[in-house]
């Protein structure tokens, strides 16, 4: 279906998605709009699942209006960013300053700290003032004369894109390393310090960022967050998204970029528990929406926090909380360690931590307060849909800013707890601040660390060193080390001690501190045998910076133990720039059995290591690898050897060398024996399907004629899916026109899945794409068998003749004027659709890129929630998919130096590679060294012409299926 800005970018800026309650033009008479509730009445609608917790109001209108973010300074003063100007201005945002002077938990004094701001959506205290995100700038605001109003207004950074007001820079957070981290907001930008030349600007494309507010230094970091970027006690970051409220940054891109031969780009893990699918359980009435995503799943999640306080109880410590502003609730997730990353498991199986029956409760942000309580920022508005996402004929009937003068901030704590007196840390002495580094409330630890670093008081050094060595709590010890590091005085000996700490979290954090300290290689290498996998993972990241034999040996031990873990495997590989050959020798000397019986993870590690060696193409290294490919003994397996040879051939191809040249090189004379064994494996119905698939790929590269003879039979219905998929890819590996002809001769006998795989493979091959176009012209292959993205790939072929023939085919059946097409198909709206037939059409045409109630692939928007969308709007979505395309949903075409044409969404980009996601969620990483050109199409992944595949009745059937409640 349609890839546009309407669904995936709902919960941004203010972190919200639309509730259209005045859509008279689409739904007839509008429903009666309930009146807003006064704060005293609204609190009665808020239901906490834990009876031992209580929620109270700490601030409301007129003291706060349209609040979207809140943060406390060292003296407990609360700064609130008010996005009064949402959604379209004029610029009239404010920062309000609230004070609780009597310590009763209510902020009875309020003043305007700054006004006239451009859609402010984030605030963070620093240096006696606050940093505020207000694209295109991050501002520093400070009250110099004590009157409660900012006298200083200075631009710290500028160049953040002013996209949709829901999609702007936000989420400032102090990192454990003393940098300020920020969420991209999905509008990107090219950012610099004012006065710096354009050449010093940093492009943010698809990245979050960090900066130093005192110097303006800025760097991109892994992750791409929409609204909110929290961290936990140990400095781990958790990017957010409206439909994926929490992910985890496992690797930094700079770690992967250190190895230019590594064709991998994964840095962020999706950690939501797949067992629940992201369900939400609201108490409020179902909203009417115009987006395509289900309101029974995450739709408008925003403002996440990792709870780091002490007033809710130990069971909540380290839990993730995030608002679901569309469905009026706050969900809780428990973060469970799973190797180097986490599983975010639902805390309550079928209810929510906090839910409201009030449809105007808009929890857009959450935070841990100075008192250790959990705070919820409530935007409290009727309309939160951005006008851009509402059909034009409805916009005039909707008052988008109604109730913009309301807003609440709520406090959640354990019953019986009394509000703490506001902290007065601004006047605390050095000893008091160092002692606070052991406080159970993360807010106090962070604030003490920030103040100590800013003061640069040398009297703190002996106290910090003592705490780092002998502190009573793990968090106290590591906070002391972080503070010393921020002061530039952290001694290697302290890090060595922390690497041996009793706490795995401390050891993991200490390994991060060891990065860039070459004298600590030996100490870090001892962590290769750490009992905790996340510590071994972090050790691998650090050891990859060293070429020392001790580091290589330790990496081999980590790889041997953790080969099945994808993140540890990637961390190890990222460090094998110049040491891949000694690493492989060390690994296989200790584990020669891998050559015969490699597990899936071991095979992938061998494959990737050999690929690095092939890409380096250094003769001595290739000769050493050849020794590992010696023919196996009679009866011995060959899975590891085949993996090595596959990886080697990949790497050689990236180095623009034909793998077939190996047969003529010294050391590879007996390669034929291994290829004979591969042929036997392919033909063995009793062999493991994965081994058969690998063996077939190997044959296709080294004995293409032999592979071509086998491929047609391996596409048949009696073959395992892994073998069918490998056979489809072998068509391109072989690159033979006669093989393509043989496949098309038996096209109707090939099952759907391998047939789809063959089409996808041929389209990527410039030589074979012409054969495919010919088959379509001859009506052997139906145009409707191609996905819309595949049609676009043919149209974009680097072979001008193929592109022209494909364009002629498509244009002969696809009118250019989409408005005319939409008008011509209006009679569809008067037809009676059959939902059953519509489901069949969805499965055939849509599920490769869309999910509907759990069925399908989530490449484009989830269509589970479009039942409330008008039929006329759905019809236009299908027929005119390029009317409004979000920048991050534009299809890209990548041309490689090997003549491949790849198309899909650009989902990840590093200095060394990029990753495309195409139909069926298939992702492919491509090294930049392989890329000839990258071309944004300016169009969605779903191009025009769907009416050809569906027809009028088919469109009516599909709409009827999607409209089912």
Coordinates of N, CA and C in Angstrom, one line a residue, residues 633-782:
X633 N 39.2 -35.2 4.9 CA 39.4 -36.6 4.9 C 38.1 -37.3 4.5
X634 N 38.2 -38.5 4.0 CA 37.0 -39.3 3.6 C 36.1 -39.4 4.9
X635 N 34.8 -39.1 4.6 CA 33.9 -39.2 5.7 C 33.8 -38.0 6.6
X636 N 34.7 -37.0 6.4 CA 34.7 -35.8 7.2 C 33.8 -34.7 6.6
X637 N 33.2 -34.0 7.4 CA 32.3 -32.9 6.8 C 33.1 -31.8 6.2
X638 N 32.5 -30.8 5.6 CA 33.2 -29.7 4.9 C 32.5 -28.4 5.1
X639 N 31.5 -28.3 6.1 CA 30.7 -27.1 6.2 C 31.6 -25.9 6.4
X640 N 32.6 -26.0 7.3 CA 33.4 -24.8 7.6 C 34.3 -24.4 6.4
X641 N 34.8 -25.4 5.7 CA 35.6 -25.1 4.5 C 34.8 -24.4 3.5
X642 N 33.6 -24.9 3.3 CA 32.7 -24.2 2.3 C 32.4 -22.8 2.7
X643 N 32.1 -22.6 4.0 CA 31.9 -21.2 4.5 C 33.1 -20.3 4.2
X644 N 34.3 -20.8 4.4 CA 35.5 -20.0 4.2 C 35.6 -19.7 2.7
X645 N 35.4 -20.6 1.8 CA 35.5 -20.4 0.4 C 34.5 -19.4 -0.1
X646 N 33.3 -19.6 0.4 CA 32.2 -18.6 0.1 C 32.6 -17.2 0.5
X647 N 33.0 -17.0 1.7 CA 33.4 -15.7 2.1 C 34.6 -15.2 1.3
X648 N 35.5 -16.0 1.0 CA 36.7 -15.6 0.2 C 36.2 -15.1 -1.1
X649 N 35.3 -15.8 -1.7 CA 34.8 -15.4 -3.1 C 34.1 -14.1 -3.0
X650 N 33.3 -13.8 -1.9 CA 32.7 -12.5 -1.7 C 33.7 -11.4 -1.7
X651 N 34.7 -11.6 -0.8 CA 35.7 -10.6 -0.7 C 36.5 -10.3 -1.9
X652 N 36.8 -11.3 -2.7 CA 37.5 -11.1 -3.9 C 36.7 -10.3 -4.9
X653 N 35.4 -10.6 -5.0 CA 34.5 -9.9 -5.9 C 34.5 -8.4 -5.5
X654 N 34.5 -8.1 -4.2 CA 34.6 -6.7 -3.8 C 35.9 -6.1 -4.2
X655 N 36.9 -6.9 -4.2 CA 38.2 -6.3 -4.7 C 38.4 -6.4 -6.2
X656 N 37.2 -6.6 -6.9 CA 37.2 -6.6 -8.4 C 38.1 -7.7 -8.9
X657 N 38.1 -8.8 -8.3 CA 38.8 -10.0 -8.7 C 37.9 -11.2 -8.9
X658 N 38.0 -11.9 -9.9 CA 37.1 -13.1 -10.1 C 37.5 -14.2 -9.2
X659 N 36.6 -14.8 -8.5 CA 36.9 -15.9 -7.6 C 37.5 -17.1 -8.4
X660 N 37.2 -17.2 -9.7 CA 37.6 -18.3 -10.5 C 39.1 -18.3 -10.7
X661 N 39.7 -17.1 -10.5 CA 41.2 -17.0 -10.6 C 41.9 -17.8 -9.6
X662 N 41.2 -18.2 -8.5 CA 41.9 -18.9 -7.4 C 42.5 -20.2 -7.9
X663 N 41.8 -20.9 -8.8 CA 42.2 -22.2 -9.2 C 43.6 -22.2 -9.8
X664 N 44.0 -21.0 -10.3 CA 45.4 -20.9 -10.9 C 46.4 -20.3 -9.9
X665 N 46.0 -20.1 -8.7 CA 47.0 -19.6 -7.7 C 47.6 -20.7 -6.9
X666 N 48.9 -20.4 -6.5 CA 49.6 -21.3 -5.6 C 48.8 -21.6 -4.3
X667 N 48.8 -22.8 -4.0 CA 48.1 -23.2 -2.7 C 46.6 -23.6 -2.9
X668 N 46.1 -23.3 -4.1 CA 44.7 -23.6 -4.3 C 44.5 -24.7 -5.4
X669 N 45.6 -25.5 -5.6 CA 45.6 -26.5 -6.6 C 44.5 -27.6 -6.4
X670 N 44.3 -27.9 -5.1 CA 43.3 -28.9 -4.8 C 41.9 -28.4 -4.5
X671 N 41.7 -27.2 -5.0 CA 40.3 -26.6 -4.8 C 39.2 -27.5 -5.4
X672 N 39.6 -28.2 -6.5 CA 38.6 -29.0 -7.1 C 38.0 -30.1 -6.3
X673 N 38.8 -30.6 -5.3 CA 38.3 -31.7 -4.4 C 37.1 -31.1 -3.6
X674 N 37.4 -29.9 -3.0 CA 36.3 -29.2 -2.2 C 35.1 -28.9 -3.0
X675 N 35.3 -28.5 -4.3 CA 34.1 -28.2 -5.1 C 33.4 -29.5 -5.5
X676 N 34.1 -30.6 -5.6 CA 33.4 -31.9 -5.8 C 32.6 -32.3 -4.6
X677 N 33.1 -32.0 -3.4 CA 32.4 -32.3 -2.2 C 31.1 -31.4 -2.2
X678 N 31.3 -30.2 -2.6 CA 30.1 -29.2 -2.6 C 29.0 -29.8 -3.5
X679 N 29.4 -30.3 -4.7 CA 28.5 -30.8 -5.7 C 27.7 -32.0 -5.1
X680 N 28.4 -32.9 -4.3 CA 27.8 -34.0 -3.7 C 26.8 -33.5 -2.6
X681 N 27.2 -32.5 -1.9 CA 26.3 -31.9 -0.9 C 25.0 -31.4 -1.5
X682 N 25.2 -30.7 -2.6 CA 24.0 -30.1 -3.2 C 23.0 -31.2 -3.6
X683 N 23.5 -32.3 -4.1 CA 22.7 -33.3 -4.6 C 22.1 -34.3 -3.6
X684 N 22.6 -34.1 -2.3 CA 22.2 -35.1 -1.3 C 20.9 -34.6 -0.6
X685 N 19.8 -35.4 -0.8 CA 18.6 -35.0 -0.1 C 18.7 -35.2 1.4
X686 N 19.7 -35.9 1.9 CA 19.8 -36.1 3.3 C 20.7 -35.0 4.0
X687 N 21.4 -34.2 3.2 CA 22.2 -33.2 3.8 C 21.4 -32.1 4.4
X688 N 22.0 -31.3 5.3 CA 21.3 -30.2 5.9 C 21.0 -29.1 4.8
X689 N 19.7 -28.6 4.8 CA 19.4 -27.7 3.7 C 20.3 -26.5 3.7
X690 N 20.7 -26.0 4.9 CA 21.6 -24.8 4.9 C 22.9 -25.1 4.2
X691 N 23.4 -26.3 4.5 CA 24.7 -26.7 3.9 C 24.5 -26.9 2.4
X692 N 23.4 -27.4 2.0 CA 23.1 -27.6 0.5 C 23.1 -26.2 -0.2
X693 N 22.4 -25.3 0.5 CA 22.3 -23.9 -0.1 C 23.7 -23.3 -0.2
X694 N 24.5 -23.4 0.8 CA 25.9 -22.8 0.7 C 26.7 -23.5 -0.4
X695 N 26.5 -24.8 -0.5 CA 27.3 -25.5 -1.5 C 26.9 -25.1 -2.9
X696 N 25.6 -24.9 -3.1 CA 25.1 -24.5 -4.4 C 25.7 -23.1 -4.8
X697 N 25.7 -22.2 -3.8 CA 26.2 -20.9 -4.1 C 27.7 -21.0 -4.5
X698 N 28.4 -21.8 -3.8 CA 29.8 -22.0 -4.1 C 30.0 -22.6 -5.5
X699 N 29.2 -23.6 -5.9 CA 29.3 -24.1 -7.3 C 29.0 -23.0 -8.3
X700 N 28.0 -22.2 -8.0 CA 27.6 -21.1 -9.0 C 28.7 -20.2 -9.2
X701 N 29.6 -20.0 -8.2 CA 30.7 -19.0 -8.4 C 31.9 -19.7 -9.1
X702 N 32.1 -21.0 -8.8 CA 33.3 -21.6 -9.3 C 33.1 -22.5 -10.5
X703 N 31.9 -23.2 -10.5 CA 31.6 -24.0 -11.6 C 30.2 -23.7 -12.1
X704 N 30.1 -22.5 -12.7 CA 28.7 -22.1 -13.1 C 28.0 -23.0 -14.0
X705 N 28.7 -23.7 -14.9 CA 28.0 -24.7 -15.8 C 27.4 -25.8 -15.0
X706 N 28.1 -26.3 -14.0 CA 27.6 -27.4 -13.2 C 26.4 -26.9 -12.4
X707 N 26.5 -25.7 -11.9 CA 25.3 -25.1 -11.1 C 24.1 -24.9 -12.0
X708 N 24.4 -24.4 -13.2 CA 23.3 -24.1 -14.1 C 22.5 -25.4 -14.4
X709 N 23.2 -26.5 -14.5 CA 22.5 -27.8 -14.8 C 21.6 -28.2 -13.6
X710 N 21.9 -27.8 -12.4 CA 21.2 -28.2 -11.2 C 20.0 -27.3 -10.9
X711 N 20.2 -26.0 -11.2 CA 19.2 -25.0 -10.7 C 17.8 -25.2 -11.0
X712 N 17.4 -25.5 -12.2 CA 15.9 -25.7 -12.5 C 15.3 -26.7 -11.6
X713 N 15.9 -27.8 -11.4 CA 15.3 -28.9 -10.5 C 15.3 -28.4 -9.1
X714 N 16.2 -27.6 -8.7 CA 16.2 -27.2 -7.3 C 15.2 -26.1 -7.0
X715 N 14.5 -25.6 -8.0 CA 13.4 -24.6 -7.8 C 12.1 -25.3 -7.6
X716 N 12.0 -26.6 -7.7 CA 10.8 -27.4 -7.6 C 10.2 -27.4 -6.2
X717 N 8.9 -27.8 -6.2 CA 8.2 -27.7 -4.9 C 8.7 -28.7 -3.9
X718 N 9.4 -29.8 -4.3 CA 9.9 -30.8 -3.3 C 11.2 -30.4 -2.6
X719 N 11.7 -29.2 -2.9 CA 13.0 -28.8 -2.3 C 12.7 -27.9 -1.1
X720 N 13.6 -28.0 -0.1 CA 13.5 -27.1 1.1 C 13.6 -25.6 0.7
X721 N 12.9 -24.8 1.4 CA 12.9 -23.3 1.1 C 14.3 -22.7 1.0
X722 N 15.3 -23.2 1.9 CA 16.6 -22.6 1.8 C 17.3 -23.0 0.5
X723 N 17.0 -24.2 0.0 CA 17.6 -24.6 -1.3 C 17.0 -23.9 -2.4
X724 N 15.7 -23.7 -2.4 CA 15.0 -22.9 -3.4 C 15.5 -21.5 -3.5
X725 N 15.7 -20.9 -2.3 CA 16.2 -19.5 -2.3 C 17.6 -19.4 -2.9
X726 N 18.5 -20.4 -2.5 CA 19.8 -20.4 -3.1 C 19.8 -20.7 -4.6
X727 N 18.9 -21.5 -5.1 CA 18.8 -21.7 -6.5 C 18.4 -20.4 -7.2
X728 N 17.5 -19.7 -6.7 CA 17.1 -18.4 -7.3 C 18.3 -17.4 -7.4
X729 N 19.1 -17.4 -6.3 CA 20.3 -16.5 -6.3 C 21.3 -17.0 -7.3
X730 N 21.4 -18.3 -7.4 CA 22.4 -18.9 -8.3 C 22.1 -18.5 -9.8
X731 N 20.9 -18.2 -10.1 CA 20.5 -17.7 -11.5 C 21.4 -16.5 -11.8
X732 N 21.5 -15.6 -10.8 CA 22.3 -14.4 -11.0 C 23.7 -14.6 -11.0
X733 N 24.1 -15.5 -10.0 CA 25.6 -15.9 -9.9 C 26.1 -16.4 -11.2
X734 N 25.3 -17.3 -11.8 CA 25.7 -17.9 -13.1 C 25.6 -16.9 -14.2
X735 N 24.5 -16.1 -14.2 CA 24.4 -15.0 -15.2 C 24.2 -15.5 -16.6
X736 N 23.6 -16.6 -16.8 CA 23.5 -17.3 -18.1 C 22.2 -17.0 -18.7
X737 N 22.2 -16.5 -19.9 CA 20.9 -16.3 -20.6 C 20.2 -17.6 -20.9
X738 N 21.0 -18.7 -21.4 CA 20.3 -20.0 -21.6 C 19.7 -20.5 -20.3
X739 N 20.3 -20.3 -19.1 CA 19.7 -20.8 -17.9 C 18.4 -20.0 -17.7
X740 N 18.4 -18.7 -17.9 CA 17.2 -17.9 -17.7 C 16.1 -18.4 -18.7
X741 N 16.4 -18.8 -19.9 CA 15.5 -19.3 -20.9 C 14.9 -20.6 -20.4
X742 N 15.7 -21.5 -19.8 CA 15.2 -22.8 -19.3 C 14.2 -22.6 -18.2
X743 N 14.5 -21.6 -17.4 CA 13.6 -21.3 -16.2 C 12.3 -20.8 -16.7
X744 N 12.3 -19.9 -17.7 CA 11.1 -19.3 -18.2 C 10.3 -20.4 -19.0
X745 N 10.9 -21.4 -19.6 CA 10.2 -22.4 -20.3 C 9.3 -23.2 -19.3
X746 N 9.8 -23.3 -18.1 CA 9.0 -24.1 -17.1 C 8.4 -23.2 -16.0
X747 N 8.2 -21.9 -16.4 CA 7.8 -20.9 -15.4 C 6.5 -21.3 -14.6
X748 N 5.5 -21.8 -15.3 CA 4.2 -22.1 -14.7 C 4.3 -23.3 -13.7
X749 N 5.4 -24.1 -13.8 CA 5.6 -25.2 -12.8 C 6.3 -24.8 -11.6
X750 N 6.9 -23.7 -11.5 CA 7.7 -23.2 -10.4 C 6.7 -22.7 -9.3
X751 N 6.9 -23.1 -8.1 CA 6.0 -22.6 -7.0 C 6.2 -21.1 -6.8
X752 N 5.2 -20.5 -6.1 CA 5.2 -19.0 -6.0 C 6.4 -18.5 -5.3
X753 N 6.8 -19.1 -4.2 CA 7.9 -18.5 -3.4 C 9.2 -18.5 -4.2
X754 N 9.7 -19.6 -4.8 CA 10.9 -19.5 -5.5 C 10.8 -18.7 -6.8
X755 N 9.5 -18.6 -7.4 CA 9.3 -17.8 -8.5 C 9.5 -16.3 -8.2
X756 N 9.0 -15.9 -7.0 CA 9.2 -14.5 -6.5 C 10.7 -14.3 -6.3
X757 N 11.4 -15.3 -5.8 CA 12.8 -15.1 -5.5 C 13.6 -14.9 -6.8
X758 N 13.2 -15.7 -7.9 CA 13.9 -15.6 -9.2 C 13.7 -14.2 -9.7
X759 N 12.5 -13.7 -9.7 CA 12.2 -12.4 -10.2 C 13.0 -11.3 -9.5
X760 N 13.1 -11.4 -8.2 CA 13.8 -10.4 -7.4 C 15.3 -10.5 -7.8
X761 N 15.8 -11.7 -8.0 CA 17.2 -11.9 -8.3 C 17.5 -11.3 -9.7
X762 N 16.7 -11.6 -10.7 CA 16.9 -11.2 -12.1 C 16.9 -9.7 -12.2
X763 N 16.0 -9.0 -11.4 CA 15.9 -7.6 -11.5 C 17.2 -6.9 -11.0
X764 N 17.9 -7.6 -10.1 CA 19.1 -7.0 -9.6 C 20.3 -7.1 -10.6
X765 N 20.1 -8.0 -11.6 CA 21.2 -8.3 -12.6 C 20.9 -7.5 -13.8
X766 N 21.8 -6.6 -14.2 CA 21.6 -5.9 -15.4 C 21.5 -6.8 -16.7
X767 N 22.4 -7.8 -16.8 CA 22.3 -8.6 -18.0 C 21.0 -9.4 -18.0
X768 N 20.5 -9.9 -16.9 CA 19.3 -10.7 -16.9 C 18.0 -9.9 -16.9
X769 N 18.1 -8.7 -16.5 CA 16.9 -7.9 -16.5 C 16.3 -7.8 -17.9
X770 N 17.2 -7.7 -18.9 CA 16.7 -7.7 -20.3 C 15.9 -8.9 -20.6
X771 N 16.4 -10.1 -20.1 CA 15.7 -11.4 -20.4 C 14.3 -11.3 -19.7
X772 N 14.3 -10.7 -18.5 CA 13.0 -10.7 -17.8 C 12.0 -9.8 -18.6
X773 N 12.5 -8.6 -19.0 CA 11.6 -7.7 -19.8 C 11.1 -8.5 -21.0
X774 N 11.9 -9.2 -21.7 CA 11.5 -10.0 -22.8 C 10.4 -11.0 -22.5
X775 N 10.6 -11.6 -21.3 CA 9.6 -12.6 -20.9 C 8.2 -11.9 -20.6
X776 N 8.3 -10.7 -20.1 CA 7.0 -10.0 -19.8 C 6.4 -9.6 -21.1
X777 N 7.3 -9.1 -22.1 CA 6.7 -8.7 -23.4 C 6.1 -9.9 -24.1
X778 N 6.6 -11.1 -23.9 CA 6.1 -12.3 -24.5 C 4.9 -12.9 -23.7
X779 N 4.5 -12.3 -22.6 CA 3.5 -12.7 -21.7 C 3.8 -14.1 -21.0
X780 N 5.0 -14.4 -20.9 CA 5.4 -15.6 -20.1 C 5.4 -15.2 -18.6
X781 N 5.8 -14.0 -18.3 CA 5.7 -13.5 -16.9 C 4.7 -12.4 -17.0
X782 N 3.7 -12.4 -16.1 CA 2.8 -11.3 -16.0 C 3.4 -10.1 -15.3

